[in-house]
Amino acid sequence: MKLIIQIPCFNEEGTLRATLDDLPRSIKGVDQIEYLIVNDGSSDETTRVARQWGVNYIVNFTQNKGLAKGFMAGIDVALENGADIIVNTDADNQYCGADIEKLIKPILEQKADIVIGERPILEIDDFSPIKKRLQRIGSWAVRQASKTDIPDAPSGFRAFSREAALRLNVVNDYTYTLETIVQAGREKIPIISVPISTNPAVRPSRLAKTMLGYVRTSMLTILRAYLIYKPLKAFLFLSLFPTLPGIAIWIRFLYFFFKFGGAGHIQSLIFACTMIIIGFVCMMIGILGDTISANRKILQDVQYHTRKQYYDGVKIQKPDKGEECRIYYR
Ligand SMILES: Nc1nc2c(ncn2[C@@H]2O[C@H](COP(=O)(O)OP(=O)(O)O)[C@@H](O)[C@H]2O)c(=O)[nH]1
Ligand SMILES: [Mg+2]
């Protein structure tokens, strides 16, 4: 059983060493632990710190591509190097290395394929009351979109089984955290949550530079993830808003037409027809989205089998050369 712990980094020379030092060197039930960092175009000494510490893999982006792309690139390299379990943690030492054992336990016991670390949000002093409330609302929205019961959706402390990692798909550029939960819930990948502890913050958040920007991007990400999985339901619901009033006004027009011999109310008729047409277009978009979504399921299945064949193949072919650090340029 091989565990690869990956850390996405963007200019983390200040905190990376402490984060790496805190990671476990051995865990019961795991034969081998390796360490991977994704350097997302940092302009500081992140890579040097990682090499000096002795990480096994560095995925290097020459320019900044965002957390979601960094996360997926790390997953690819971990799969290629034979990870049976992949843990993601943050470079600012927010999470406790000792909790990794708790995080991977449900995977070792085959009770889940994805495990999310649940932070004690209400007890974190560094989070303002408004941030705590927004986190609660955001996690609620993800639970609705994903039909899961995950309490802390934006948590970056998570474990994935190899099987779950082979199925992961992230299309937005901003963050992987929300979309992966929606995917797991909608595709019935077993996902659970375990309580974890956190360390005090050492620097301001890089991802949530402004609260408003963070909320807007998160909401768009959740909405987009939901639309990918449930376009028909979403657009049928949306189509009710113009269609129902349109039909009501149209019936009113018919009433006057037959009762008073057809004079007047032309504006009402035009308005009613416009509303009904808008509703119809919405419905058609839903049907189109649904067909595209069926296509996506087939593509995803093909992608899963291709990935499985490829990564399981290279895993067997690549003997451990005992190199101290493999660097991947992406
Ligand atoms: N790959 C990548 N990682 C990033 C980027 N911005 C932040 N991160 C990493 O994402 C993790 C979480 O970032 P942080 O600022 O602590 O966000 P927060 O704790 O969610 O508020 C850290 O490991 C960062 O280094 C980015 O642009 N690209
Ligand atoms: Mg952080």
Coordinates of N, CA and C in Angstrom, one line a residue, residues 75-274:
I75 N -2.3 14.8 -9.1 CA -3.0 13.5 -9.1 C -2.4 12.6 -10.2
D76 N -2.2 13.2 -11.4 CA -1.7 12.4 -12.5 C -0.4 11.8 -12.2
V77 N 0.5 12.6 -11.6 CA 1.9 12.1 -11.3 C 1.8 11.1 -10.2
A78 N 1.0 11.3 -9.2 CA 0.8 10.3 -8.1 C 0.3 9.0 -8.7
L79 N -0.6 9.0 -9.6 CA -1.2 7.8 -10.2 C -0.1 7.1 -11.0
E80 N 0.7 7.9 -11.8 CA 1.7 7.4 -12.6 C 2.8 6.7 -11.7
N81 N 3.0 7.2 -10.5 CA 4.0 6.6 -9.7 C 3.4 5.6 -8.7
G82 N 2.3 5.1 -9.0 CA 1.8 3.9 -8.3 C 1.1 4.2 -6.9
A83 N 0.5 5.4 -6.7 CA -0.1 5.6 -5.5 C -1.4 4.8 -5.3
D84 N -1.6 4.2 -4.2 CA -2.8 3.5 -3.9 C -3.8 4.5 -3.2
I85 N -3.2 5.4 -2.4 CA -4.0 6.4 -1.8 C -3.2 7.8 -2.0
I86 N -4.0 8.8 -2.3 CA -3.4 10.1 -2.4 C -4.0 11.1 -1.4
V87 N -3.2 11.7 -0.6 CA -3.7 12.7 0.3 C -3.3 14.1 -0.2
N88 N -4.2 15.0 -0.1 CA -3.9 16.4 -0.4 C -3.9 17.2 0.8
T89 N -2.9 18.0 1.0 CA -2.9 19.0 2.1 C -2.4 20.3 1.7
D90 N -2.5 21.4 2.5 CA -2.1 22.7 2.1 C -0.7 23.0 2.6
A91 N 0.0 23.9 1.8 CA 1.4 24.3 2.2 C 1.5 25.2 3.3
D92 N 0.4 25.8 3.8 CA 0.5 26.8 4.9 C 0.4 26.2 6.3
N93 N 0.6 24.8 6.3 CA 0.6 24.1 7.6 C -0.7 24.3 8.3
Q94 N -1.8 24.5 7.6 CA -3.1 24.7 8.2 C -3.6 23.4 8.8
Y95 N -3.3 22.3 8.2 CA -3.8 21.0 8.7 C -2.7 20.3 9.4
C96 N -3.1 19.3 10.3 CA -2.1 18.6 11.1 C -1.7 17.3 10.5
G97 N -0.4 17.1 10.2 CA 0.1 15.9 9.6 C -0.4 14.6 10.3
A98 N -0.5 14.7 11.6 CA -0.9 13.5 12.4 C -2.4 13.1 12.1
D99 N -3.2 14.0 11.5 CA -4.6 13.6 11.2 C -4.6 12.8 9.9
I100 N -3.5 12.7 9.2 CA -3.6 11.9 7.9 C -4.0 10.5 8.1
E101 N -3.5 9.9 9.3 CA -3.9 8.6 9.6 C -5.4 8.4 9.7
K102 N -6.1 9.4 10.4 CA -7.5 9.4 10.5 C -8.2 9.5 9.1
L103 N -7.5 10.3 8.3 CA -8.1 10.6 7.0 C -8.1 9.4 6.0
I104 N -7.0 8.6 6.1 CA -7.0 7.5 5.2 C -7.6 6.2 5.7
K105 N -7.9 6.2 7.0 CA -8.5 5.0 7.7 C -9.7 4.4 6.9
P106 N -10.7 5.3 6.6 CA -11.9 4.7 5.9 C -11.5 4.1 4.5
I107 N -10.4 4.6 3.9 CA -10.0 4.1 2.6 C -9.4 2.7 2.8
L108 N -8.5 2.6 3.8 CA -7.8 1.4 4.2 C -8.9 0.3 4.5
E109 N -9.9 0.7 5.2 CA -11.0 -0.2 5.6 C -12.0 -0.4 4.5
Q110 N -11.8 0.2 3.4 CA -12.7 0.1 2.2 C -14.1 0.6 2.5
K111 N -14.2 1.6 3.4 CA -15.5 2.2 3.7 C -15.8 3.4 2.8
A112 N -14.8 4.0 2.2 CA -15.0 5.1 1.3 C -13.9 5.2 0.3
D113 N -14.1 6.0 -0.8 CA -13.1 6.3 -1.8 C -12.6 7.7 -1.7
I114 N -13.4 8.6 -1.1 CA -12.9 10.0 -0.9 C -13.2 10.3 0.6
V115 N -12.3 10.9 1.3 CA -12.5 11.3 2.7 C -12.1 12.8 2.8
I116 N -13.0 13.6 3.3 CA -12.8 15.0 3.5 C -12.6 15.3 4.9
G117 N -11.5 16.0 5.3 CA -11.3 16.5 6.6 C -12.2 17.6 7.0
E118 N -13.0 17.4 8.1 CA -13.9 18.5 8.5 C -13.2 19.3 9.6
R119 N -13.0 20.6 9.3 CA -12.4 21.5 10.2 C -13.4 22.0 11.3
P120 N -13.0 22.2 12.5 CA -14.0 22.8 13.5 C -14.2 24.3 13.2
I121 N -14.9 24.6 12.1 CA -15.1 25.9 11.6 C -15.4 26.9 12.7
L122 N -16.4 26.6 13.6 CA -16.9 27.5 14.6 C -15.9 27.9 15.6
E123 N -14.9 26.9 15.8 CA -13.9 27.2 16.8 C -12.6 27.8 16.3
I124 N -12.5 28.1 14.9 CA -11.3 28.6 14.4 C -11.3 30.2 14.6
D125 N -10.4 30.6 15.4 CA -10.4 32.1 15.8 C -10.0 33.0 14.6
D126 N -9.2 32.4 13.7 CA -8.7 33.2 12.5 C -9.8 33.5 11.6
F127 N -10.9 32.8 11.6 CA -12.1 33.0 10.7 C -13.0 34.1 11.3
S128 N -13.3 35.1 10.5 CA -14.2 36.1 11.0 C -15.6 35.5 11.1
P129 N -16.6 36.1 11.9 CA -17.9 35.6 11.9 C -18.5 35.5 10.5
I130 N -18.2 36.5 9.6 CA -18.8 36.5 8.3 C -18.3 35.3 7.5
K131 N -16.9 35.1 7.6 CA -16.3 34.0 6.9 C -16.9 32.6 7.4
K132 N -17.2 32.5 8.7 CA -17.8 31.3 9.2 C -19.1 31.1 8.6
R133 N -19.9 32.2 8.6 CA -21.3 32.1 8.0 C -21.3 31.7 6.5
L134 N -20.4 32.4 5.8 CA -20.3 32.1 4.3 C -19.8 30.7 4.1
Q135 N -18.9 30.2 4.9 CA -18.5 28.8 4.8 C -19.6 27.8 5.0
R136 N -20.5 28.2 6.0 CA -21.7 27.3 6.2 C -22.6 27.3 5.1
I137 N -22.9 28.5 4.5 CA -23.8 28.6 3.4 C -23.2 27.9 2.2
G138 N -21.9 28.1 1.9 CA -21.3 27.5 0.8 C -21.3 26.0 0.9
S139 N -21.0 25.4 2.1 CA -21.1 24.0 2.2 C -22.5 23.4 2.1
W140 N -23.5 24.2 2.5 CA -24.9 23.8 2.4 C -25.2 23.7 0.9
A141 N -24.8 24.8 0.1 CA -25.0 24.8 -1.4 C -24.4 23.5 -2.0
V142 N -23.2 23.2 -1.6 CA -22.5 22.0 -2.2 C -23.3 20.7 -1.8
R143 N -23.8 20.7 -0.6 CA -24.5 19.5 -0.2 C -25.8 19.4 -1.0
Q144 N -26.4 20.5 -1.4 CA -27.6 20.4 -2.2 C -27.3 20.0 -3.6
A145 N -26.2 20.6 -4.1 CA -25.8 20.3 -5.5 C -25.3 18.9 -5.7
S146 N -24.7 18.3 -4.6 CA -24.0 17.0 -4.7 C -24.9 15.9 -4.1
K147 N -25.9 16.2 -3.3 CA -26.7 15.2 -2.6 C -25.8 14.4 -1.7
T148 N -24.9 15.1 -1.0 CA -24.0 14.4 0.0 C -24.3 15.1 1.3
D149 N -23.6 14.6 2.4 CA -23.8 15.2 3.7 C -22.4 15.8 4.2
I150 N -21.6 16.2 3.2 CA -20.3 16.7 3.6 C -20.4 18.1 4.3
P151 N -19.9 18.2 5.6 CA -20.2 19.4 6.3 C -19.2 20.6 5.9
D152 N -17.9 20.2 5.5 CA -16.9 21.3 5.2 C -16.4 21.1 3.8
A153 N -17.2 21.7 2.9 CA -16.9 21.5 1.4 C -15.5 22.1 1.0
P154 N -15.1 23.3 1.4 CA -13.9 23.9 0.8 C -12.6 23.3 1.5
S155 N -12.7 22.4 2.4 CA -11.6 21.8 3.0 C -10.6 21.2 2.0
G156 N -9.3 21.6 2.2 CA -8.3 21.1 1.2 C -7.6 19.9 1.8
F157 N -8.0 19.3 2.9 CA -7.4 18.2 3.5 C -8.2 17.0 3.2
R158 N -7.8 16.2 2.2 CA -8.6 15.1 1.8 C -7.8 13.9 1.3
A159 N -8.4 12.7 1.3 CA -7.7 11.5 0.8 C -8.6 10.9 -0.3
F160 N -7.9 10.4 -1.3 CA -8.5 9.7 -2.4 C -8.0 8.3 -2.6
S161 N -8.8 7.4 -2.8 CA -8.3 6.0 -3.2 C -7.8 6.1 -4.7
R162 N -7.1 5.2 -5.1 CA -6.6 5.2 -6.5 C -7.8 5.2 -7.4
E163 N -8.8 4.4 -7.1 CA -10.0 4.2 -7.9 C -10.7 5.6 -8.1
A164 N -10.8 6.3 -7.0 CA -11.5 7.6 -7.0 C -10.7 8.6 -7.9
A165 N -9.3 8.5 -7.6 CA -8.4 9.5 -8.3 C -8.5 9.2 -9.8
L166 N -8.6 8.0 -10.3 CA -8.7 7.7 -11.7 C -10.0 8.3 -12.3
R167 N -11.0 8.5 -11.5 CA -12.3 9.0 -12.0 C -12.4 10.5 -11.9
L168 N -11.5 11.2 -11.2 CA -11.7 12.6 -10.9 C -11.6 13.4 -12.2
N169 N -12.4 14.4 -12.2 CA -12.5 15.4 -13.3 C -12.7 16.8 -12.8
V170 N -11.9 17.7 -13.1 CA -12.2 19.1 -12.7 C -12.1 20.0 -13.9
V171 N -13.2 20.7 -14.2 CA -13.1 21.6 -15.4 C -12.9 23.0 -15.1
N172 N -13.2 23.5 -13.8 CA -13.0 24.9 -13.6 C -11.5 25.1 -13.2
D173 N -11.0 26.4 -13.3 CA -9.6 26.6 -13.1 C -9.3 27.1 -11.7
Y174 N -10.4 27.4 -10.9 CA -10.2 28.0 -9.6 C -9.8 27.1 -8.5
T175 N -10.7 26.2 -8.2 CA -10.5 25.2 -7.1 C -11.1 23.8 -7.4
Y176 N -10.5 22.8 -7.0 CA -11.0 21.5 -7.2 C -11.9 21.1 -6.1
T177 N -11.9 21.8 -4.9 CA -12.6 21.3 -3.7 C -14.1 21.1 -3.9
L178 N -14.8 22.1 -4.5 CA -16.2 22.0 -4.6 C -16.7 21.0 -5.7
E179 N -16.1 21.1 -6.8 CA -16.5 20.3 -8.0 C -16.3 18.8 -7.7
T180 N -15.2 18.4 -7.0 CA -15.0 17.0 -6.8 C -16.1 16.4 -5.9
I181 N -16.6 17.2 -5.0 CA -17.7 16.7 -4.1 C -18.9 16.5 -4.9
V182 N -19.2 17.5 -5.8 CA -20.4 17.3 -6.6 C -20.3 16.1 -7.5
Q183 N -19.1 15.9 -8.1 CA -18.9 14.7 -8.9 C -19.1 13.4 -8.1
A184 N -18.4 13.4 -6.9 CA -18.5 12.2 -6.1 C -20.0 11.9 -5.8
G185 N -20.7 12.9 -5.4 CA -22.1 12.7 -5.0 C -23.0 12.2 -6.2
R186 N -22.8 12.9 -7.3 CA -23.6 12.6 -8.5 C -23.3 11.3 -9.1
E187 N -22.0 10.9 -9.0 CA -21.6 9.6 -9.7 C -21.5 8.5 -8.7
K188 N -22.0 8.8 -7.5 CA -22.0 7.7 -6.4 C -20.7 7.1 -6.1
I189 N -19.7 8.0 -6.0 CA -18.4 7.6 -5.5 C -18.4 7.7 -4.0
P190 N -18.2 6.6 -3.2 CA -18.4 6.7 -1.8 C -17.5 7.8 -1.2
I191 N -18.2 8.8 -0.5 CA -17.5 9.9 0.0 C -17.9 10.1 1.5
I192 N -17.0 10.3 2.4 CA -17.4 10.6 3.8 C -16.5 11.7 4.3
S193 N -16.8 12.1 5.6 CA -16.1 13.2 6.2 C -15.6 12.7 7.6
V194 N -14.4 13.2 8.0 CA -13.9 12.9 9.3 C -13.5 14.2 10.0
P195 N -13.7 14.3 11.3 CA -13.3 15.5 12.0 C -11.8 15.6 12.1
I196 N -11.3 16.8 11.9 CA -9.8 17.0 12.0 C -9.6 18.3 12.8
S197 N -8.3 18.5 13.2 CA -8.0 19.8 13.9 C -7.2 20.6 12.9
T198 N -7.0 21.9 13.3 CA -6.2 22.8 12.4 C -5.2 23.6 13.3
N199 N -4.2 24.1 12.6 CA -3.2 24.9 13.3 C -3.6 26.4 13.0
P200 N -3.1 27.3 13.9 CA -3.4 28.7 13.7 C -2.9 29.2 12.3
A201 N -3.6 30.2 11.7 CA -3.2 30.7 10.4 C -1.8 31.4 10.5
V202 N -1.0 31.3 9.5 CA 0.3 31.9 9.5 C 0.4 33.0 8.5
R203 N -0.6 33.1 7.6 CA -0.6 34.1 6.6 C -2.0 34.2 6.1
P204 N -2.4 35.4 5.4 CA -3.7 35.5 4.9 C -4.0 34.5 3.7
S205 N -5.3 34.2 3.5 CA -5.6 33.2 2.5 C -5.2 33.8 1.1
R206 N -4.6 32.9 0.3 CA -4.3 33.2 -1.1 C -5.5 33.1 -2.0
L207 N -6.3 32.1 -1.7 CA -7.4 31.8 -2.6 C -8.6 32.8 -2.4
A208 N -8.8 33.2 -1.1 CA -9.9 34.1 -0.9 C -9.3 35.5 -0.6
K209 N -8.8 36.1 -1.7 CA -8.2 37.4 -1.5 C -9.2 38.5 -1.1
T210 N -10.3 38.5 -1.7 CA -11.4 39.3 -1.2 C -12.6 38.4 -1.0
M211 N -13.4 38.7 0.0 CA -14.5 37.9 0.4 C -15.6 37.8 -0.8
L212 N -15.8 39.0 -1.4 CA -16.8 39.0 -2.4 C -16.4 38.2 -3.6
G213 N -15.2 38.3 -4.0 CA -14.6 37.6 -5.2 C -14.7 36.1 -4.9
Y214 N -14.4 35.7 -3.6 CA -14.4 34.3 -3.2 C -15.8 33.7 -3.3
V215 N -16.8 34.5 -2.8 CA -18.2 34.0 -2.8 C -18.7 33.9 -4.2
R216 N -18.4 34.9 -5.1 CA -18.9 34.9 -6.4 C -18.3 33.7 -7.2
T217 N -17.0 33.5 -7.1 CA -16.4 32.4 -7.8 C -16.9 31.0 -7.3
S218 N -17.0 30.9 -6.0 CA -17.5 29.7 -5.4 C -18.9 29.4 -5.9
M219 N -19.8 30.4 -5.9 CA -21.2 30.2 -6.3 C -21.2 29.7 -7.7
L220 N -20.4 30.4 -8.6 CA -20.4 30.0 -10.0 C -19.9 28.6 -10.2
T221 N -18.9 28.2 -9.4 CA -18.3 26.9 -9.5 C -19.3 25.8 -9.2
I222 N -20.1 26.1 -8.1 CA -21.1 25.1 -7.6 C -22.2 25.0 -8.6
L223 N -22.7 26.2 -9.1 CA -23.7 26.2 -10.1 C -23.3 25.5 -11.4
R224 N -22.1 25.7 -11.8 CA -21.6 25.1 -13.1 C -21.5 23.6 -12.9
A225 N -21.0 23.2 -11.7 CA -20.8 21.7 -11.4 C -22.2 21.1 -11.4
Y226 N -23.2 21.8 -10.8 CA -24.6 21.2 -10.8 C -25.1 21.1 -12.2
L227 N -25.0 22.2 -13.0 CA -25.5 22.2 -14.3 C -24.9 21.0 -15.2
I228 N -23.7 20.7 -15.0 CA -23.0 19.6 -15.7 C -23.7 18.3 -15.5
Y229 N -24.2 18.1 -14.2 CA -24.8 16.8 -13.9 C -26.3 16.8 -14.0
K230 N -27.0 18.0 -13.8 CA -28.5 18.0 -13.8 C -29.0 19.1 -14.7
P231 N -28.6 19.2 -16.0 CA -29.1 20.3 -16.8 C -30.6 20.3 -17.1
L232 N -31.2 19.1 -17.2 CA -32.6 19.0 -17.6 C -33.4 19.6 -16.4
K233 N -33.1 19.1 -15.2 CA -33.9 19.5 -14.1 C -33.8 21.0 -13.9
A234 N -32.5 21.5 -14.0 CA -32.3 22.9 -13.8 C -33.1 23.8 -14.8
F235 N -33.0 23.5 -16.1 CA -33.6 24.3 -17.1 C -35.1 24.1 -17.2
L236 N -35.6 22.9 -16.8 CA -37.1 22.8 -16.7 C -37.6 23.6 -15.6
F237 N -36.9 23.7 -14.5 CA -37.3 24.5 -13.4 C -37.3 26.0 -13.8
L238 N -36.2 26.4 -14.5 CA -36.1 27.8 -14.9 C -37.2 28.1 -15.9
S239 N -37.6 27.2 -16.8 CA -38.6 27.5 -17.8 C -40.0 27.7 -17.2
L240 N -40.2 27.3 -16.0 CA -41.5 27.5 -15.3 C -41.7 29.0 -15.1
F241 N -40.7 29.8 -14.9 CA -40.8 31.2 -14.5 C -41.4 32.0 -15.7
P242 N -41.0 31.8 -16.9 CA -41.7 32.6 -18.0 C -43.0 31.8 -18.5
T243 N -43.0 30.5 -18.4 CA -44.1 29.7 -19.0 C -45.4 29.9 -18.3
L244 N -45.3 29.7 -16.9 CA -46.6 29.7 -16.1 C -47.3 31.1 -16.2
P245 N -46.6 32.2 -16.0 CA -47.3 33.5 -16.2 C -47.8 33.7 -17.7
G246 N -47.0 33.2 -18.6 CA -47.3 33.3 -20.0 C -48.6 32.6 -20.3
I247 N -48.8 31.4 -19.8 CA -50.0 30.6 -20.0 C -51.2 31.3 -19.3
A248 N -51.0 31.8 -18.1 CA -52.1 32.5 -17.4 C -52.6 33.7 -18.2
I249 N -51.6 34.5 -18.7 CA -52.0 35.7 -19.5 C -52.7 35.3 -20.8
W250 N -52.3 34.2 -21.4 CA -52.9 33.7 -22.6 C -54.3 33.3 -22.4
I251 N -54.5 32.6 -21.3 CA -55.9 32.1 -20.9 C -56.8 33.4 -20.7
R252 N -56.2 34.4 -20.0 CA -57.0 35.6 -19.8 C -57.4 36.2 -21.1
F253 N -56.4 36.2 -22.1 CA -56.7 36.7 -23.4 C -57.9 36.0 -24.1
L254 N -57.8 34.6 -24.0 CA -58.9 33.8 -24.6 C -60.2 34.1 -24.0
Y255 N -60.2 34.3 -22.6 CA -61.5 34.6 -21.9 C -62.1 35.9 -22.5
F256 N -61.3 36.9 -22.7 CA -61.8 38.2 -23.2 C -62.2 38.0 -24.7
F257 N -61.4 37.2 -25.4 CA -61.6 37.0 -26.8 C -63.0 36.4 -27.1
F258 N -63.3 35.4 -26.3 CA -64.7 34.7 -26.5 C -65.8 35.5 -25.9
K259 N -65.5 36.1 -24.7 CA -66.6 36.8 -24.0 C -67.0 38.1 -24.7
F260 N -66.0 38.8 -25.2 CA -66.3 40.2 -25.8 C -66.0 40.3 -27.3
G261 N -65.9 39.2 -27.9 CA -65.9 39.2 -29.4 C -64.6 39.6 -30.0
G262 N -63.4 39.3 -29.3 CA -62.1 39.4 -30.0 C -61.5 40.8 -30.1
A263 N -62.0 41.8 -29.6 CA -61.4 43.1 -29.7 C -60.4 43.4 -28.6
G264 N -59.2 44.0 -29.0 CA -58.2 44.5 -28.0 C -57.4 43.4 -27.4
H265 N -56.6 43.8 -26.4 CA -55.7 42.9 -25.6 C -54.6 42.3 -26.4
I266 N -54.3 42.9 -27.5 CA -53.2 42.4 -28.4 C -51.9 42.4 -27.7
Q267 N -51.6 43.5 -26.9 CA -50.4 43.6 -26.1 C -50.2 42.4 -25.2
S268 N -51.3 42.0 -24.5 CA -51.3 40.8 -23.6 C -50.9 39.6 -24.4
L269 N -51.5 39.5 -25.6 CA -51.3 38.3 -26.4 C -49.8 38.2 -26.8
I270 N -49.2 39.3 -27.2 CA -47.8 39.3 -27.6 C -46.9 39.0 -26.4
F271 N -47.3 39.6 -25.3 CA -46.5 39.3 -24.1 C -46.6 37.9 -23.7
A272 N -47.8 37.3 -23.7 CA -48.0 35.9 -23.3 C -47.2 35.0 -24.3
C273 N -47.2 35.3 -25.6 CA -46.5 34.4 -26.5 C -45.0 34.5 -26.3
T274 N -44.5 35.7 -26.0 CA -43.1 35.9 -25.8 C -42.6 35.1 -24.6

